[in-house]
PDB file of C-alpha atoms in Angstrom:
ATOM      1  CA  MET A1098      98.566 -95.394   3.094  1.00 62.00           C
ATOM      2  CA  LYS A1099      96.850 -92.040   4.711  1.00 79.00           C
ATOM      3  CA  ARG A1100      93.933 -92.791   6.400  1.00 92.00           C
ATOM      4  CA  LYS A1101      92.676 -88.938   6.911  1.00 95.00           C
ATOM      5  CA  THR A1102      89.284 -87.451   6.447  1.00 97.00           C
ATOM      6  CA  ILE A1103      87.040 -84.396   6.435  1.00 97.00           C
ATOM      7  CA  PHE A1104      83.601 -84.902   6.772  1.00 97.00           C
ATOM      8  CA  SER A1105      80.685 -82.584   7.289  1.00 98.00           C
ATOM      9  CA  ARG A1106      77.484 -82.898   8.665  1.00 97.00           C
ATOM     10  CA  LYS A1107      74.806 -80.435   8.468  1.00 98.00           C
ATOM     11  CA  THR A1108      71.286 -80.307   9.545  1.00 97.00           C
ATOM     12  CA  LYS A1109      68.693 -77.839  10.540  1.00 97.00           C
ATOM     13  CA  GLU A1110      69.683 -78.236  14.211  1.00 97.00           C
ATOM     14  CA  THR A1111      73.494 -79.045  13.831  1.00 98.00           C
ATOM     15  CA  ASP A1112      76.136 -78.093  11.741  1.00 98.00           C
ATOM     16  CA  ILE A1113      79.247 -80.203  12.263  1.00 98.00           C
ATOM     17  CA  ARG A1114      82.725 -80.569  10.690  1.00 98.00           C
ATOM     18  CA  ILE A1115      85.250 -83.268  11.998  1.00 98.00           C
ATOM     19  CA  GLU A1116      88.884 -83.956  10.492  1.00 98.00           C
ATOM     20  CA  LEU A1117      90.077 -87.447  11.367  1.00 98.00           C
ATOM     21  CA  ASP A1118      93.444 -88.815  11.244  1.00 97.00           C
ATOM     22  CA  ILE A1119      93.567 -92.747  12.887  1.00 95.00           C
ATOM     23  CA  ASP A1120      97.028 -92.616  12.211  1.00 94.00           C
ATOM     24  CA  GLY A1121      97.858 -89.769  14.141  1.00 96.00           C
ATOM     25  CA  GLN A1122      99.248 -89.827  18.016  1.00 97.00           C
ATOM     26  CA  GLY A1123      96.366 -88.003  19.873  1.00 97.00           C
ATOM     27  CA  LYS A1124      96.349 -84.633  19.281  1.00 98.00           C
ATOM     28  CA  THR A1125      92.814 -82.604  19.356  1.00 98.00           C
ATOM     29  CA  GLU A1126      90.885 -79.687  18.816  1.00 98.00           C
ATOM     30  CA  ILE A1127      87.579 -79.983  20.034  1.00 98.00           C
ATOM     31  CA  LEU A1128      84.473 -77.614  19.992  1.00 98.00           C
ATOM     32  CA  THR A1129      81.224 -78.053  20.723  1.00 98.00           C
ATOM     33  CA  PRO A1130      79.020 -76.623  23.520  1.00 98.00           C
ATOM     34  CA  ILE A1131      78.505 -78.966  25.859  1.00 98.00           C
ATOM     35  CA  ASN A1132      81.998 -78.740  28.090  1.00 98.00           C
ATOM     36  CA  PHE A1133      81.749 -82.549  29.365  1.00 98.00           C
ATOM     37  CA  LEU A1134      81.487 -83.735  25.631  1.00 98.00           C
ATOM     38  CA  ASN A1135      84.467 -81.635  24.623  1.00 98.00           C
ATOM     39  CA  HIS A1136      86.436 -83.305  27.504  1.00 98.00           C
ATOM     40  CA  LEU A1137      85.270 -87.237  26.814  1.00 98.00           C
ATOM     41  CA  LEU A1138      86.028 -86.659  23.074  1.00 98.00           C
ATOM     42  CA  THR A1139      89.739 -85.376  23.725  1.00 98.00           C
ATOM     43  CA  ASN A1140      90.240 -88.733  25.798  1.00 97.00           C
ATOM     44  CA  PHE A1141      89.061 -91.008  23.574  1.00 96.00           C
ATOM     45  CA  ALA A1142      91.257 -89.789  20.470  1.00 98.00           C
ATOM     46  CA  LYS A1143      94.202 -89.432  23.535  1.00 97.00           C
ATOM     47  CA  HIS A1144      94.107 -92.935  24.544  1.00 95.00           C
ATOM     48  CA  GLY A1145      92.794 -93.947  20.881  1.00 94.00           C
ATOM     49  CA  LEU A1146      96.158 -92.405  19.661  1.00 96.00           C
ATOM     50  CA  PHE A1147      94.416 -90.641  16.562  1.00 97.00           C
ATOM     51  CA  ASN A1148      94.181 -86.889  15.682  1.00 98.00           C
ATOM     52  CA  LEU A1149      90.873 -85.577  16.119  1.00 98.00           C
ATOM     53  CA  SER A1150      89.196 -82.242  15.044  1.00 98.00           C
ATOM     54  CA  ILE A1151      85.926 -81.491  15.995  1.00 98.00           C
ATOM     55  CA  LYS A1152      84.106 -78.285  15.886  1.00 98.00           C
ATOM     56  CA  ALA A1153      80.202 -78.299  15.966  1.00 98.00           C
ATOM     57  CA  THR A1154      77.730 -75.879  16.746  1.00 98.00           C
ATOM     58  CA  GLY A1155      73.941 -76.709  17.384  1.00 97.00           C
ATOM     59  CA  ASP A1156      70.555 -75.665  18.749  1.00 97.00           C
ATOM     60  CA  ILE A1157      71.249 -76.728  22.109  1.00 95.00           C
ATOM     61  CA  GLU A1158      69.002 -74.164  23.883  1.00 95.00           C
ATOM     62  CA  ILE A1159      66.326 -76.472  22.727  1.00 94.00           C
ATOM     63  CA  ASP A1160      68.401 -79.610  24.241  1.00 96.00           C
ATOM     64  CA  GLN A1161      71.614 -81.040  23.577  1.00 98.00           C
ATOM     65  CA  HIS A1162      69.997 -84.308  21.889  1.00 98.00           C
ATOM     66  CA  HIS A1163      70.629 -82.961  18.277  1.00 98.00           C
ATOM     67  CA  THR A1164      74.143 -81.904  18.753  1.00 98.00           C
ATOM     68  CA  ILE A1165      75.130 -85.189  20.662  1.00 98.00           C
ATOM     69  CA  GLU A1166      73.908 -87.745  18.369  1.00 98.00           C
ATOM     70  CA  ASP A1167      74.834 -86.009  15.319  1.00 98.00           C
ATOM     71  CA  VAL A1168      78.503 -85.432  16.620  1.00 98.00           C
ATOM     72  CA  GLY A1169      78.267 -89.193  16.727  1.00 98.00           C
ATOM     73  CA  ILE A1170      76.708 -89.739  13.322  1.00 98.00           C
ATOM     74  CA  ALA A1171      79.747 -87.985  12.124  1.00 98.00           C
ATOM     75  CA  LEU A1172      82.088 -89.585  13.848  1.00 98.00           C
ATOM     76  CA  GLY A1173      81.081 -92.715  12.608  1.00 98.00           C
ATOM     77  CA  GLU A1174      81.086 -91.674   9.005  1.00 98.00           C
ATOM     78  CA  ALA A1175      84.356 -90.249   9.389  1.00 98.00           C
ATOM     79  CA  PHE A1176      86.170 -93.241  10.802  1.00 97.00           C
ATOM     80  CA  LYS A1177      84.153 -95.486   8.219  1.00 97.00           C
ATOM     81  CA  LYS A1178      85.834 -92.814   5.569  1.00 97.00           C
ATOM     82  CA  SER A1179      88.595 -93.098   7.202  1.00 96.00           C
ATOM     83  CA  LEU A1180      89.041 -96.896   7.192  1.00 96.00           C
ATOM     84  CA  GLY A1181      87.962 -97.378   3.256  1.00 92.00           C
ATOM     85  CA  ASP A1182      87.927-101.110   2.509  1.00 90.00           C
ATOM     86  CA  LYS A1183      89.564-101.801   6.021  1.00 91.00           C
ATOM     87  CA  ARG A1184      92.639-103.539   4.489  1.00 88.00           C
ATOM     88  CA  GLY A1185      95.491-104.196   6.950  1.00 86.00           C
ATOM     89  CA  ILE A1186      93.252-103.208  10.322  1.00 90.00           C
ATOM     90  CA  ASN A1187      92.096-105.859  12.838  1.00 92.00           C
ATOM     91  CA  ARG A1188      88.359-105.712  12.326  1.00 94.00           C
ATOM     92  CA  ALA A1189      87.646-107.032  16.346  1.00 97.00           C
ATOM     93  CA  GLY A1190      88.724-105.984  19.388  1.00 97.00           C
ATOM     94  CA  TYR A1191      88.428-105.224  23.114  1.00 97.00           C
ATOM     95  CA  PHE A1192      89.942-102.448  25.626  1.00 95.00           C
ATOM     96  CA  VAL A1193      89.998-102.564  29.412  1.00 97.00           C
ATOM     97  CA  PHE A1194      90.141 -99.351  31.214  1.00 94.00           C
ATOM     98  CA  PRO A1195      90.114 -98.758  34.485  1.00 96.00           C
ATOM     99  CA  LEU A1196      89.836 -94.969  35.894  1.00 96.00           C
ATOM    100  CA  ASP A1197      90.462 -94.602  39.687  1.00 97.00           C
ATOM    101  CA  GLU A1198      87.712 -96.955  41.024  1.00 98.00           C
ATOM    102  CA  ALA A1199      86.043 -96.930  37.983  1.00 98.00           C
ATOM    103  CA  LEU A1200      86.483-100.160  35.477  1.00 98.00           C
ATOM    104  CA  SER A1201      85.235-100.210  32.261  1.00 98.00           C
ATOM    105  CA  VAL A1202      85.118-102.948  29.054  1.00 98.00           C
ATOM    106  CA  VAL A1203      84.349-102.287  25.389  1.00 97.00           C
ATOM    107  CA  ALA A1204      84.496-104.738  22.594  1.00 98.00           C
ATOM    108  CA  VAL A1205      84.138-103.579  19.115  1.00 98.00           C
ATOM    109  CA  ASP A1206      83.785-105.488  15.686  1.00 98.00           C
ATOM    110  CA  ILE A1207      83.807-103.149  12.553  1.00 97.00           C
ATOM    111  CA  SER A1208      81.859-105.817  10.699  1.00 93.00           C
ATOM    112  CA  GLY A1209      79.573-103.971   8.729  1.00 95.00           C
ATOM    113  CA  ARG A1210      76.555-104.647  10.930  1.00 96.00           C
ATOM    114  CA  ALA A1211      75.150-102.017  13.304  1.00 98.00           C
ATOM    115  CA  PHE A1212      74.273-102.940  17.074  1.00 98.00           C
ATOM    116  CA  LEU A1213      74.886-101.365  20.599  1.00 98.00           C
ATOM    117  CA  ASN A1214      74.749-102.942  23.582  1.00 98.00           C
ATOM    118  CA  PHE A1215      74.912-100.309  26.527  1.00 98.00           C
ATOM    119  CA  ASP A1216      75.129-101.727  29.872  1.00 98.00           C
ATOM    120  CA  CYS A1217      76.320 -98.371  31.543  1.00 98.00           C
ATOM    121  CA  GLN A1218      73.977 -96.761  34.407  1.00 96.00           C
ATOM    122  CA  PHE A1219      74.363 -93.633  35.580  1.00 97.00           C
ATOM    123  CA  LYS A1220      72.932 -92.027  38.475  1.00 96.00           C
ATOM    124  CA  LYS A1221      72.815 -88.522  37.378  1.00 97.00           C
ATOM    125  CA  GLN A1222      71.230 -86.486  35.146  1.00 97.00           C
ATOM    126  CA  LYS A1223      74.058 -84.054  34.497  1.00 97.00           C
ATOM    127  CA  ILE A1224      77.850 -85.222  34.370  1.00 98.00           C
ATOM    128  CA  GLY A1225      79.342 -81.700  34.420  1.00 97.00           C
ATOM    129  CA  ASP A1226      76.975 -80.158  31.461  1.00 98.00           C
ATOM    130  CA  LEU A1227      76.137 -83.267  30.051  1.00 98.00           C
ATOM    131  CA  ASP A1228      72.847 -84.874  30.055  1.00 98.00           C
ATOM    132  CA  SER A1229      73.587 -88.046  30.403  1.00 98.00           C
ATOM    133  CA  ASP A1230      71.227 -90.315  29.329  1.00 96.00           C
ATOM    134  CA  LEU A1231      72.567 -88.584  25.834  1.00 98.00           C
ATOM    135  CA  ILE A1232      75.587 -90.782  25.948  1.00 98.00           C
ATOM    136  CA  LYS A1233      73.533 -93.925  24.767  1.00 98.00           C
ATOM    137  CA  GLU A1234      72.221 -91.722  21.669  1.00 98.00           C
ATOM    138  CA  PHE A1235      75.847 -90.400  20.717  1.00 98.00           C
ATOM    139  CA  PHE A1236      77.047 -94.877  20.293  1.00 98.00           C
ATOM    140  CA  TRP A1237      73.833 -95.085  18.451  1.00 98.00           C
ATOM    141  CA  GLY A1238      74.535 -92.277  15.830  1.00 98.00           C
ATOM    142  CA  PHE A1239      78.127 -93.916  15.699  1.00 98.00           C
ATOM    143  CA  VAL A1240      78.098 -97.151  15.140  1.00 98.00           C
ATOM    144  CA  ARG A1241      75.305 -97.523  12.762  1.00 98.00           C
ATOM    145  CA  HIS A1242      77.526 -94.736  10.554  1.00 98.00           C
ATOM    146  CA  LEU A1243      79.995 -96.844  11.458  1.00 98.00           C
ATOM    147  CA  GLU A1244      78.470 -99.970  10.584  1.00 98.00           C
ATOM    148  CA  ALA A1245      80.201-101.937  13.872  1.00 98.00           C
ATOM    149  CA  THR A1246      79.060-103.585  16.648  1.00 98.00           C
ATOM    150  CA  LEU A1247      80.095-102.310  20.337  1.00 98.00           C
ATOM    151  CA  HIS A1248      79.630-103.503  23.633  1.00 98.00           C
ATOM    152  CA  LEU A1249      80.076-101.039  26.284  1.00 98.00           C
ATOM    153  CA  ARG A1250      80.281-101.989  30.072  1.00 98.00           C
ATOM    154  CA  ILE A1251      80.780-100.025  33.011  1.00 98.00           C
ATOM    155  CA  LEU A1252      82.096-103.133  35.432  1.00 98.00           C
ATOM    156  CA  ALA A1253      82.559-100.843  38.495  1.00 98.00           C
ATOM    157  CA  GLY A1254      82.192 -97.456  39.674  1.00 97.00           C
ATOM    158  CA  GLU A1255      81.206 -94.639  42.229  1.00 97.00           C
ATOM    159  CA  ASN A1256      82.696 -91.240  40.591  1.00 97.00           C
ATOM    160  CA  GLU A1257      80.161 -90.431  36.949  1.00 97.00           C
ATOM    161  CA  HIS A1258      82.807 -88.423  35.724  1.00 97.00           C
ATOM    162  CA  HIS A1259      84.970 -91.246  35.892  1.00 97.00           C
ATOM    163  CA  LYS A1260      82.587 -93.765  34.584  1.00 97.00           C
ATOM    164  CA  ALA A1261      81.697 -91.624  31.913  1.00 96.00           C
TER     165      ALA A1261
END
C-alpha cells in the first residue's frame, strides 16, 4: 500500500505545498523562510523515517505566526490524508529522545480527537531565527488537522536548540 500524498494550502498570508511519503527513509527538502523551522522539520522526518518535502512562503515581514501555524496545519492534513482509514497502524505510541543534556518524551494517539498537552519551557524568545513561543502554535495546528492527541514534555535540558 502506497501512503503518499501531496497537500497544498494557500491563504491570504501563506502558500504551502507538502509532499509526504510516510513509508520513506527520512529524505527531506524543506524550504520555509524560517531556517530553524527547516532544521526541526528535517530532523522530524529523519528520525520518523518518512520522506518530506515542504515549500512554504508566508508574511514573515509581519511575523512568523501565520507561516508556522499553517505549516503545522498543512502537515497535519498531509498525515491524515496519507493514513487514510488508518488500517494496519498502531494507533498510539510514545518516544523518548535524548539530545545531549536535553531529554523529551512524546506520546501520540491518532484517535480522531484533537488535543495538545505542551509541557515545554523555553527561556529564550528566539531559537536561531524561530520565535520559540510559536512552537506550541505549530503543534496545535498539527494536532487539530491530524485529529490526534499529543503530549509533549521536556524532562531536562539547558540548551534551547537541543530542547526544541
